[in-house]
XYZ file of C-alpha atoms in Angstrom:
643
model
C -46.997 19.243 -3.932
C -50.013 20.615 -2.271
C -50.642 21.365 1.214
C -53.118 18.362 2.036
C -49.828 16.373 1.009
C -47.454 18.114 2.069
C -49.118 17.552 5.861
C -49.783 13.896 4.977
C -46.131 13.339 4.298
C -45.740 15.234 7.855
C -48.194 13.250 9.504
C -46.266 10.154 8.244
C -42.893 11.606 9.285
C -44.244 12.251 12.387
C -45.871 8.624 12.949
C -42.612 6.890 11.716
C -40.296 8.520 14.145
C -42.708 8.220 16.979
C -42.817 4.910 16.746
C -39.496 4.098 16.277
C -39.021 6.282 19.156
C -41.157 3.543 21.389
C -39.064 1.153 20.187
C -35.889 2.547 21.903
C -33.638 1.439 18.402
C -33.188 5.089 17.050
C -31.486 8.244 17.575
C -34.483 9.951 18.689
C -35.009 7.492 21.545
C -31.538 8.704 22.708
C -33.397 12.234 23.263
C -35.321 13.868 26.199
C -38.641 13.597 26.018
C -39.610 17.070 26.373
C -37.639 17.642 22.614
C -38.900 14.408 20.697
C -42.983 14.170 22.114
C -45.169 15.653 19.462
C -47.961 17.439 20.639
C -51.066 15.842 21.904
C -53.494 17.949 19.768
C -55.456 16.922 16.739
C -52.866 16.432 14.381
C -54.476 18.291 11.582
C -54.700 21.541 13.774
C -51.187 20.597 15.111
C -49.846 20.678 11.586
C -51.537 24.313 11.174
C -49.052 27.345 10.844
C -50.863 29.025 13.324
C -51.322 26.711 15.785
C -47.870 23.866 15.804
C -45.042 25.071 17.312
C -41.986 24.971 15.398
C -39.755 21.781 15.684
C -36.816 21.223 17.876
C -33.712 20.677 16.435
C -33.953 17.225 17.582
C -37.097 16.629 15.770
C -36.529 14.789 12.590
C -38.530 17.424 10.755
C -36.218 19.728 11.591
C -33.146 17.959 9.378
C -32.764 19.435 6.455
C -31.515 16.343 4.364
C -30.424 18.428 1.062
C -29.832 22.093 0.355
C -26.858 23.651 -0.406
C -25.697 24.079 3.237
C -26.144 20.504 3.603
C -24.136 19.130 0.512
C -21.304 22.024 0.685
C -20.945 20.378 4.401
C -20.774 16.714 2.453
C -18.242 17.790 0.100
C -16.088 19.665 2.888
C -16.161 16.409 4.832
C -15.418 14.527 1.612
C -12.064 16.600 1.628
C -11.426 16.255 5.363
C -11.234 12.152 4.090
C -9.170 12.657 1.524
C -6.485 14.244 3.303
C -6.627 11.855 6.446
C -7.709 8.628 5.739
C -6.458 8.627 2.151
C -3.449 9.770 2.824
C -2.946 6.731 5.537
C -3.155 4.403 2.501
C -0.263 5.334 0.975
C 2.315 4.225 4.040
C 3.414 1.258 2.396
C 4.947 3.191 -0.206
C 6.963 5.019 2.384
C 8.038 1.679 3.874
C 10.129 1.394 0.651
C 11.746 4.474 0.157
C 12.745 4.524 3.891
C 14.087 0.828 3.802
C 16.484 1.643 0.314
C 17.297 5.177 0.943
C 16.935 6.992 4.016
C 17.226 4.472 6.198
C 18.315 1.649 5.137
C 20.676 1.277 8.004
C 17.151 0.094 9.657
C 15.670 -3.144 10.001
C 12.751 -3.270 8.346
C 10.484 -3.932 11.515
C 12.022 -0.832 12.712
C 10.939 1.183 10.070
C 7.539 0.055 10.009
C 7.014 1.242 13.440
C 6.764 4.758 11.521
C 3.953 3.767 9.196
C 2.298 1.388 12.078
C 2.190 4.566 14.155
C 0.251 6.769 12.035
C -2.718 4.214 11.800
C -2.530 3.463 15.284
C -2.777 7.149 16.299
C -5.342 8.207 13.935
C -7.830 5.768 15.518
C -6.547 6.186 19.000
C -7.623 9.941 19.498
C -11.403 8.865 18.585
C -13.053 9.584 21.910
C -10.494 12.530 22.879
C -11.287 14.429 19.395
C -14.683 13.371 19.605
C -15.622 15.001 23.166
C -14.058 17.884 22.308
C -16.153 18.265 18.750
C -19.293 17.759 20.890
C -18.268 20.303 23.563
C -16.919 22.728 20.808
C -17.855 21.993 17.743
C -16.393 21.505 14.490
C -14.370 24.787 13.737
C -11.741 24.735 16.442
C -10.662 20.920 16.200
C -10.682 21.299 12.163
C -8.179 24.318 12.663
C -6.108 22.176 15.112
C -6.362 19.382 12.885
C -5.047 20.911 9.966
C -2.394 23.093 11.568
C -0.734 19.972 13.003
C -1.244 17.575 10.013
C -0.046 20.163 7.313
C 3.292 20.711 9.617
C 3.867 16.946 10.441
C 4.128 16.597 6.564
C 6.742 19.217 6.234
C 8.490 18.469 9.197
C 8.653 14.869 7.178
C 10.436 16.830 4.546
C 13.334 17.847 6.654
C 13.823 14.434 8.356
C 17.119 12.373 7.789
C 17.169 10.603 11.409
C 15.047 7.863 12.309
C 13.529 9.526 15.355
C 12.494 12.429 13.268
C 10.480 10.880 11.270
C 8.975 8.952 13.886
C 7.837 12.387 15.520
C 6.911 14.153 12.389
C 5.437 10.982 10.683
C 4.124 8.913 13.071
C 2.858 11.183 15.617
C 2.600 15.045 14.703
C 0.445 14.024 11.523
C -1.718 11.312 12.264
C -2.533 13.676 14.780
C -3.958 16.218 13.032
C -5.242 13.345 10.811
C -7.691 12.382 13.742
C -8.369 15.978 14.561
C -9.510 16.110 10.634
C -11.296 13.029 10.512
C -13.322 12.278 13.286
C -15.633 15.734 12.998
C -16.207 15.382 9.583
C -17.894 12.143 10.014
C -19.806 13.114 13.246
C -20.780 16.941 11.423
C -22.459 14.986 8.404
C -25.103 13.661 11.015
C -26.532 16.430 12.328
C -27.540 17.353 8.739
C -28.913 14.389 7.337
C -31.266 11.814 8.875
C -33.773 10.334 6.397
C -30.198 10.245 4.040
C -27.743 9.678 6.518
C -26.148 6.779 5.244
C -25.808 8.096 1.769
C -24.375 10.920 2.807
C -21.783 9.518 5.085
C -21.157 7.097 2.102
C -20.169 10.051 -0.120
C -18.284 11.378 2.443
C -16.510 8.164 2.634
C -15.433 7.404 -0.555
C -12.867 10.773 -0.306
C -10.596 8.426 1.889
C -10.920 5.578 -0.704
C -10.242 8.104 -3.566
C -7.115 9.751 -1.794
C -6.146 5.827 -1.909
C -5.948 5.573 -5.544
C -4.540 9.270 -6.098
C -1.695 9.294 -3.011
C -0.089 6.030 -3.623
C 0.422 6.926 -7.450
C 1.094 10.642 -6.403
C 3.934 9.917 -4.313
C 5.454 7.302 -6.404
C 5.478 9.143 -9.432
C 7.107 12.321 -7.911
C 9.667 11.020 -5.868
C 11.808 9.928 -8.750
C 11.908 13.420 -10.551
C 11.381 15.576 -7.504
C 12.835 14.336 -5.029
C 11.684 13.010 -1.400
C 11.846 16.067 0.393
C 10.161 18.005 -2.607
C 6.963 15.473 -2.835
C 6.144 15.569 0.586
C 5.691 19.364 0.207
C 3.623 19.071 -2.880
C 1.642 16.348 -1.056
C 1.417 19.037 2.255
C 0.160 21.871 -0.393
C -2.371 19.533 -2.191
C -3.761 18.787 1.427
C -3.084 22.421 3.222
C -5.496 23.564 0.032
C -8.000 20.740 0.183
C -8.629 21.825 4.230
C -9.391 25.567 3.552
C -12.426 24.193 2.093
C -13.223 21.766 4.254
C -12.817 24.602 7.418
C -15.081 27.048 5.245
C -17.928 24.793 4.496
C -17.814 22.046 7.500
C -20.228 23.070 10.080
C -22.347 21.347 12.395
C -26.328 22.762 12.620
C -26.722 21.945 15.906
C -24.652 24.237 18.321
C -22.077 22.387 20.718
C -23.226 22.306 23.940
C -20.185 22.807 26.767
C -19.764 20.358 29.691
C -17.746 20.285 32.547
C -14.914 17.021 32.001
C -16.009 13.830 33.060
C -14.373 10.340 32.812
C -17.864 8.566 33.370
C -19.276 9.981 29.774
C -16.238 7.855 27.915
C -17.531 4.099 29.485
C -21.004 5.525 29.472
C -22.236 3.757 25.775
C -20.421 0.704 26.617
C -23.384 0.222 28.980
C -26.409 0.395 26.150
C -26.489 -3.425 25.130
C -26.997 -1.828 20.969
C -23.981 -0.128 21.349
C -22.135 -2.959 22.896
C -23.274 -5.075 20.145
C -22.599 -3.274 17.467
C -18.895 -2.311 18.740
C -18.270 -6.508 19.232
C -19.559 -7.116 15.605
C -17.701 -4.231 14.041
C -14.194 -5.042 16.001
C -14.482 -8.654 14.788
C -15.194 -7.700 10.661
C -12.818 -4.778 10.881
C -9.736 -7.587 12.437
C -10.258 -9.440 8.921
C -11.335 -6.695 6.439
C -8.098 -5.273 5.664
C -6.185 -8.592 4.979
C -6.921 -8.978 0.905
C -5.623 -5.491 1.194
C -2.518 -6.748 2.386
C -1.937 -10.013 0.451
C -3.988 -9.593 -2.449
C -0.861 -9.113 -3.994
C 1.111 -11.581 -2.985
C -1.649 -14.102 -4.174
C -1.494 -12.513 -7.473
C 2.515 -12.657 -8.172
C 1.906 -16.619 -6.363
C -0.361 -17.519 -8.455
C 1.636 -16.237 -11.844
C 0.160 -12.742 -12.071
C 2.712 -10.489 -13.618
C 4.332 -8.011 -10.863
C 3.279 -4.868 -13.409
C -0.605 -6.047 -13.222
C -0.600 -6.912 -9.628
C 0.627 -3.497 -8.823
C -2.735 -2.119 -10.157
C -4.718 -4.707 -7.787
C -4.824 -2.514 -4.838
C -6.324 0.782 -7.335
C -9.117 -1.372 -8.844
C -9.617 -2.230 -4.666
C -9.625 1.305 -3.714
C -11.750 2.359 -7.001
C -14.283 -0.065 -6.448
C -14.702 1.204 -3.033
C -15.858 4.352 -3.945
C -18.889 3.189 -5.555
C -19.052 0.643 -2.350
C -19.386 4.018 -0.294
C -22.398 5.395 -1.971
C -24.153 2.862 -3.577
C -25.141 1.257 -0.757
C -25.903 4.090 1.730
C -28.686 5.180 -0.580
C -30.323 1.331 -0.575
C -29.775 1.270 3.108
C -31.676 4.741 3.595
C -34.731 2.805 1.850
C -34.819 -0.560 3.801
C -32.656 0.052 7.032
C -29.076 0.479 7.337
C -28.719 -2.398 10.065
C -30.245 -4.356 6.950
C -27.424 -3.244 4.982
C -24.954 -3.623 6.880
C -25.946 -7.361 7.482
C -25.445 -8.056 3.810
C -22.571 -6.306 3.027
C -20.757 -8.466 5.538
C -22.494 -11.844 3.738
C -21.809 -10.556 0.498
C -17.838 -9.918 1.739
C -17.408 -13.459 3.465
C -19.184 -15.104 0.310
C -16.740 -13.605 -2.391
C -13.637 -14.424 -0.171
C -14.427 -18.024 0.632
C -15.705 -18.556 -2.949
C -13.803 -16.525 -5.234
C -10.661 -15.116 -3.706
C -9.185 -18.297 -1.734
C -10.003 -20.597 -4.778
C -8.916 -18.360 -7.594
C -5.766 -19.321 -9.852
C -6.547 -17.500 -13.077
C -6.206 -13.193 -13.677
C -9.478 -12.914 -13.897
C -10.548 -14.274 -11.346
C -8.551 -12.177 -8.865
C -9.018 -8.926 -10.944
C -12.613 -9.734 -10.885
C -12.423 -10.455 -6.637
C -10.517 -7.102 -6.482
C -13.552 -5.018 -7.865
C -16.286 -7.151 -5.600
C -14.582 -7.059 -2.860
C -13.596 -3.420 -3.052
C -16.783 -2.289 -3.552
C -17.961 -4.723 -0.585
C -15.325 -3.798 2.127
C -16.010 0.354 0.967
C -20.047 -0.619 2.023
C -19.134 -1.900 5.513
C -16.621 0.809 6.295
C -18.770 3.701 5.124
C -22.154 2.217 7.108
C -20.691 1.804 10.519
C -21.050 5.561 11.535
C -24.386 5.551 9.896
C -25.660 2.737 12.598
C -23.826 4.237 15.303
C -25.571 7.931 14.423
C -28.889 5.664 14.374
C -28.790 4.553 18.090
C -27.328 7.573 19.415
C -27.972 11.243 20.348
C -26.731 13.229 17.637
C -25.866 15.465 20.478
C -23.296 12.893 21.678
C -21.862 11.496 18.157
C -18.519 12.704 18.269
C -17.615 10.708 21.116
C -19.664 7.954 20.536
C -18.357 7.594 16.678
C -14.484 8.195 17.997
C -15.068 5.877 20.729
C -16.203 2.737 18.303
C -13.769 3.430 16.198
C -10.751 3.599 18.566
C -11.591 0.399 19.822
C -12.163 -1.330 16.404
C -9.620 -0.262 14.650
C -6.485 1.677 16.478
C -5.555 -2.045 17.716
C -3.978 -3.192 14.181
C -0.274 -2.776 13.390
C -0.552 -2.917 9.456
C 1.436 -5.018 7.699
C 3.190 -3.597 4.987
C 4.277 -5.776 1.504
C 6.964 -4.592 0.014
C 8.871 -5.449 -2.574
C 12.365 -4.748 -1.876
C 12.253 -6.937 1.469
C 9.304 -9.959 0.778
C 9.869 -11.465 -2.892
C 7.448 -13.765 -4.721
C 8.680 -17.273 -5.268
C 9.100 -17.298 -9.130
C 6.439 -19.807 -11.275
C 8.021 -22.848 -12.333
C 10.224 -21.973 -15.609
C 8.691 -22.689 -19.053
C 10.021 -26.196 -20.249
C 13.033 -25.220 -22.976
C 13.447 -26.271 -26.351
C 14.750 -30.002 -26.442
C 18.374 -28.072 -27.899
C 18.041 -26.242 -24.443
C 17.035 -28.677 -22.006
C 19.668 -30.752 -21.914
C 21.845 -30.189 -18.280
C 24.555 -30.597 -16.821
C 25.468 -32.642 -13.555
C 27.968 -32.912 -11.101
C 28.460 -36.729 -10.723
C 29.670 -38.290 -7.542
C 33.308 -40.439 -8.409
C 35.133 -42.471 -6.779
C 39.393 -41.917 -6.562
C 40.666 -45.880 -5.765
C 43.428 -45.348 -3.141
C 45.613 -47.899 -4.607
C 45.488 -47.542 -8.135
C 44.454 -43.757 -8.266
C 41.807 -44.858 -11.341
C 38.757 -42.601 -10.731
C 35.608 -44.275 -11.606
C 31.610 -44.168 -11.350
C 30.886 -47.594 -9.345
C 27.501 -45.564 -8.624
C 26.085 -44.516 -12.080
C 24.734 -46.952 -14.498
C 26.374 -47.824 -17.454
C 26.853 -45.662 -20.284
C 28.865 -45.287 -23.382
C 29.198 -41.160 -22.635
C 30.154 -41.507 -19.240
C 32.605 -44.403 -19.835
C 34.521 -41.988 -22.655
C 34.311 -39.269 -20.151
C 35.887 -41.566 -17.591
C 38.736 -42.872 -20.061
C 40.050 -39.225 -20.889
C 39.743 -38.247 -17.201
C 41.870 -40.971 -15.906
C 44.209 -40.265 -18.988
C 44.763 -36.790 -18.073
C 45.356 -38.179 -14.731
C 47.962 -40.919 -14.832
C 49.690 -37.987 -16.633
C 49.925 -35.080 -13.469
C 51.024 -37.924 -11.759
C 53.996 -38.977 -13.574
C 54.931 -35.317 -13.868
C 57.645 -34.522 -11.137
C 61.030 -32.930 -10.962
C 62.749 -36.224 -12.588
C 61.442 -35.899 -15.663
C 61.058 -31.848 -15.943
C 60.752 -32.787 -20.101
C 57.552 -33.997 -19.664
C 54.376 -32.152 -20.307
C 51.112 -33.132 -19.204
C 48.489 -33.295 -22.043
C 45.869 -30.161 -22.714
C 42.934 -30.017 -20.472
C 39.747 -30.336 -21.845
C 38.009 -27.893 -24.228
C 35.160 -26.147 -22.745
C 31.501 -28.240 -23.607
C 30.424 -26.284 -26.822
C 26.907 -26.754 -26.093
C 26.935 -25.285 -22.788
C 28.607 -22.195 -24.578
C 26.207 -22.199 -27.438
C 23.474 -22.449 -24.858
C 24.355 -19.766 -22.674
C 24.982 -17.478 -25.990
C 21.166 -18.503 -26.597
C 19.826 -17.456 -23.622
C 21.452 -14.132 -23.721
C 20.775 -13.548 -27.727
C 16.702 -14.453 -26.881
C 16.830 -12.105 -23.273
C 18.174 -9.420 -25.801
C 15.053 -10.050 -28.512
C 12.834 -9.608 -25.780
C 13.795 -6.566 -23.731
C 13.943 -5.194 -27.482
C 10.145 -5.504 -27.756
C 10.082 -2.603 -25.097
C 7.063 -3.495 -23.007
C 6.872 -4.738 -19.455
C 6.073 -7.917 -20.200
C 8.982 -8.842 -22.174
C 11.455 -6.824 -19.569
C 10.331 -9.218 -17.599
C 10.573 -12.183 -20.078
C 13.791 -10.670 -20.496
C 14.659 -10.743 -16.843
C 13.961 -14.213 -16.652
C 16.120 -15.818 -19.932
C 18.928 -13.775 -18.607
C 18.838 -15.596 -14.835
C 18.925 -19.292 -17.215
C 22.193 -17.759 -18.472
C 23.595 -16.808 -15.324
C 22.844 -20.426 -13.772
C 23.998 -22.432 -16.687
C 27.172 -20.463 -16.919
C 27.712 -20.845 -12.809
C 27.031 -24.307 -13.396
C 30.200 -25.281 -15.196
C 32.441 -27.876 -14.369
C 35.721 -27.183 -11.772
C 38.324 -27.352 -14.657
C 36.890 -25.268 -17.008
C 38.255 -21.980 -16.862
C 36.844 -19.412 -14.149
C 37.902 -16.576 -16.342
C 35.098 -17.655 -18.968
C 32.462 -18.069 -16.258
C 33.440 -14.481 -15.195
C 33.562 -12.951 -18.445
C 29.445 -14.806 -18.608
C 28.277 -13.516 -15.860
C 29.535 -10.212 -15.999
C 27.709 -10.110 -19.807
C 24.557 -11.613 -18.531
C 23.825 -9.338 -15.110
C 24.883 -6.370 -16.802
C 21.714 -7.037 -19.339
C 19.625 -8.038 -16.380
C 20.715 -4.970 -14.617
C 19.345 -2.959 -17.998
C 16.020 -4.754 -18.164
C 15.614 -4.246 -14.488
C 16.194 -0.815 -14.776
C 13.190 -0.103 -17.776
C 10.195 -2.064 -14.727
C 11.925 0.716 -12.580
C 13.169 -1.934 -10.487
C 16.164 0.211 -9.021
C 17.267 -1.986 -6.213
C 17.597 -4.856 -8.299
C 19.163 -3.177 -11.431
C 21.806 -1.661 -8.836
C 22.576 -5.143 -7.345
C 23.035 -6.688 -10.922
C 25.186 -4.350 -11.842
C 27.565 -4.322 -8.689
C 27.884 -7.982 -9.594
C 28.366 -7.587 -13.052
C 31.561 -4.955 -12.034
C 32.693 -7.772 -9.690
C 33.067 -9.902 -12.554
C 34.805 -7.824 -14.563
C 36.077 -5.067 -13.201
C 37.536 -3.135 -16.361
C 36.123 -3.000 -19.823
C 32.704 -2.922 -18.152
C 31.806 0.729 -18.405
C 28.207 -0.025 -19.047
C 27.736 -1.893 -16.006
C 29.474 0.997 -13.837
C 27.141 3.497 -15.789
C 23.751 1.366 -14.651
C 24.398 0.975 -11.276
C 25.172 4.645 -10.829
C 21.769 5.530 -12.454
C 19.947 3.012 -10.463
C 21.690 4.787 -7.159
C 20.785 8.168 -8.847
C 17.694 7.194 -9.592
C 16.866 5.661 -5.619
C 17.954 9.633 -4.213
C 21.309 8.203 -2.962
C 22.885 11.076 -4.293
C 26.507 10.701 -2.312
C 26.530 6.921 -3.305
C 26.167 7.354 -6.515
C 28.394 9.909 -6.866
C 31.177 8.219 -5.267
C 30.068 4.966 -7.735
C 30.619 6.771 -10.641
C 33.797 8.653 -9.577
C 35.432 5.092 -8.786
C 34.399 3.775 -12.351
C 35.939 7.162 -13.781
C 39.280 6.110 -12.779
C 38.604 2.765 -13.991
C 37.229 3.390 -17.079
C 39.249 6.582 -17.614
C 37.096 9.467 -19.195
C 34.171 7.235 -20.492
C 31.711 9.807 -21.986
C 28.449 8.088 -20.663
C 29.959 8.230 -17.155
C 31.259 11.824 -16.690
C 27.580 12.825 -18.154
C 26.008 10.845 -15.468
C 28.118 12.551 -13.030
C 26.927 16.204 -14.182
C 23.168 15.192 -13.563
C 23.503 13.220 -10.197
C 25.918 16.275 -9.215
C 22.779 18.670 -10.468
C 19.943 16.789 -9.000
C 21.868 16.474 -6.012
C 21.979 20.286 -5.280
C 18.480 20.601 -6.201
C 17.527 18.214 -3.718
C 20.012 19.779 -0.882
C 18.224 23.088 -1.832
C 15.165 21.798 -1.791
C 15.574 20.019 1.694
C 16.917 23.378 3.473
């Protein structure tokens, strides 16, 4: 580039920002006068090296907008994300470890007050964290920041009562969480203006990022590790990701120190863009979140499988990393208020027309991506437009403020599956050989004559045989008294073959299918068994209880299994208990899968005590005493690990 252009792209810099400065709709017409006024000269001989003096740090010519100083301050930022707001979107997998192990003595609306806490005071810290970053810069509220959220975490390790982890949790973290997130936003500013919004986006897309990684992280671990073990390895991961982001995370402009005043907090509610822009963003962040919630639950309603719902909420938070970026760089080009503006059309469109009428997979798999990648643009361009119409000197308040008000007002609402289940789809019509069922039907006993009969039913050749042999074995009890002790009442009826056939069915096809060793057919599985256990509850009074018992026990002991290879532990532990009811000896299998699923959940002592009872049921069952030697093992290695 020459010089001649290098001044003409000056000149146009220049012209831009002064007249956007007239307008009163940027940053710059947030600044004094004496800072933002070019000089009055030719501009030509302003433009000189000799003659222009050099620009204020206010002056847009004076943002770098690139360089190596500028980027390493993106990427810090992009870790101070990760670690905050990323971390945030895993609480719903805490929900149900706490409600099944922990603390399941809780309600479960008294354990989400943990997880609702962290979100709520995250957000409500904005303008606090925010005055202090402008009166002190970045460095001292990052240190703060991660000091507290790094020892809420392992404070969370040590927790067993409920109040401790509302302190170390839901206070002591989130925290430092707000002390970590709200400078890294504001610092990225005062670096970038022509590239603000791109540069925010890519800072932005960390929390969606941590989203995809944390959930997965944590839910992965916990099995093999242990609770108190994964929350540490969660603390390092973070503790290591914030020495980078203190190192490279600092803001160009030096903080300016001012005395404490309440008035500076209400001031920006007075500016009418401000105002505006606070109204619209409260009213699209109060609906934004709720796919996140249900999306789910939509799936699994509308026949989605519960193993490819589970990766709804990834493809969300994937998408939204691209819906971070992406659009920051487009809005740089033709306005970020622009942007902004169609994001939200773009998000309204796709949920009236594609997420509320979808039925199919695709469909919703398809709504998960758009919409991810929607919802990421919104969230990542709302500090952009608040940086736009406002000092930069001022943007850690003004930044913490909107977002307190948006945002810290929502108690999340966690889905989980141990508490909220899916109604099932309607079952797959059965074979004709299978279909056939079996009814209780209403008789009538005549007082007089003590003939039971069907005045109500229709006619039928069946039911009149039925009848005949029933009122047979009937006259007979009733003649039977202590006059005629010789007298023995005919045999009951044999049990209906083709219920017994059936039910043998059922359980010989749920055993082809969890054979197939997918998820898909565990779940196939899963289902064939539950048509067992129903049919086989579903016999008649007089046939023999022991049989149904002996049915049952078979049938939720398999269940139990297939449960257990989705990693559905809380149901695979509940089958099995039932199955043991059923049958209490000669049922080592069931004793041995309810201990795992216990073992399996971290409920160490339960388990224990589980498999010591079916020990001296079972006697000396090899299966058993093994499973007692590892939960005895990984029960000392999780003591150790939680001292």
């Amino acid at each position: 580039m020459t010089s001649e252009e290098a001044k003409k792209e000056a000149l146009d810099d220049a012209s831009s920002y002064g007249s956007r400065t007239l307008e009163g709709s940027t940053e710059a017409a947030a600044l004094p006068e004496t800072e933002t006024q070019l000089p009055t000269q030719d501009p030509e001989k302003a433009l000189s090296e000799k003659d222009a003096p050099p620009p204020g740090p206010m002056d847009p010519r004076s943002f770098p907008d690139g360089g190596v100083k500028a980027w390493l301050v993106v990427f810090g930022a992009f870790c101070c994300l990760f670690v905050s707001f990323g971390w945030i979107n895993c609480i719903g997998v805490f929900q149900d470890y706490y409600q099944t192990t922990l603390l399941r003595q809780y309600s479960p609306s008294t354990i989400s007050w943990i997880v609702s806490l962290e979100t709520f005071m995250m957000f409500l810290g904005g303008p606090v964290v925010g005055s202090l970053y402008d009166n002190y810069g970045p460095r001292y509220v990052l240190l703060f920041g991660s000091f507290m959220h790094v020892f809420g975490l392992m404070m969370t390790s040590l927790a067993t009562e409920y109040y401790q982890f509302i302190l170390a949790q839901g206070i002591c973290s989130p925290i430092g969480a707000s002390f970590i997130f709200f400078p890294a936003v504001s610092t990225v500013s005062t670096w970038f203006f022509r590239r603000r919004a791109l540069a925010i986006g890519v800072v932005a897309s960390g929390s969606s990022l941590g989203g995809v990684i944390f959930p997965i992280f944590t839910q992965r671990l916990i099995p093999r590790i242990g609770f108190p073990w994964t929350i540490r390895a969660a603390a390092f991961l973070i503790f290591g990701l914030l020495v980078i982001a203190n190192l490279t995370v600092r803001s160009r402009l030096p903080p300016t120190r001012k005395p404490f005043d309440l008035k500076k907090f209400v001031k920006p509610f007075s500016e009418s863009t401000y105002l505006l822009l606070l109204i619209s963003s409260f009213f699209v962040f109060f609906g934004i979140f709720l796919p996140f919630t249900f999306i789910q639950l939509q799936a699994q309603a509308n026949g989605m499988s519960v193993n490819l719902a589970s990766y709804l909420l990834a493809i969300l938070n994937a998408a939204s990393i691209f819906g971070r970026t992406i659009p920051g760089y487009f809005a740089d080009r033709y306005g970020r208020f622009n942007a902004i503006i169609i994001i939200n059309f773009f998000c309204a469109i796709i949920l009236l027309a594609l997420w509320l009428p979808s039925r199919g997979n695709a469909a919703i798999i398809v709504f998960a991506a758009l919409y991810g990648f929607a919802s990421g643009g919104f969230v990542s361009m709302v500090p952009a437009c608040v940086a736009q119409i406002s000092d930069v000197r001022e943007i850690g308040i003004r930044t913490g403020t909107l977002m307190a008000t948006t945002t810290s007002y929502k108690k999340p609402q966690i889905i989980h599956t141990s508490t909220l289940r899916i109604p099932p789809p309607p079952p797959q019509p059965l074979s004709p050989a299978m279909d056939e069922t079996f009814t209780l039907l209403p008789l009538h006993l005549d007082p007089t004559s003590k003939a039971i009969s069907a005045p109500s039913l229709p006619s039928h050749t069946a039911l009149a045989t039925e009848l005949t042999a029933l009122n047979a074995l009937h006259r007979s009890l009733l003649t039977l008294d202590s006059t005629n002790p010789g007298l023995v009442p005919p045999p009951p009826l044999p049990l209906n073959p083709k219920r017994s056939a059936q039910i043998q069915k059922m359980r010989e096809q749920g055993n082809q299918s969890f054979k197939k060793s997918t998820p898909a057919s565990a779940l196939e599985a899963i289902r064939l068994y539950s048509y067992g256990v129903e049919m086989a509850l579903q016999r008649p009074p007089f046939e023999p209880a022991a049989i149904v018992k002996d049915e049952v026990a078979v049938l939720m002991a398999n269940r139990a299994q297939a449960h257990m290879s989705v990693q559905q532990w809380a149901e695979g532990a509940a089958d099995a208990r039932t199955s043991v009811e059923m049958k209490r000896g000669g049922n080592a299998k069931a004793w041995w899968r309810r201990g795992k699923c216990l073992c399996e959940m971290g409920r160490w002592e339960d388990a224990k005590a589980w498999v010591a009872e079916g020990l001296e049921v079972e006697g000396n069952d090899g299966e058993l005493k093994e499973l007692m030697g590892e939960i005895v093992a990984r029960g000392e290695r999780s003591r150790d690990g939680g001292k």
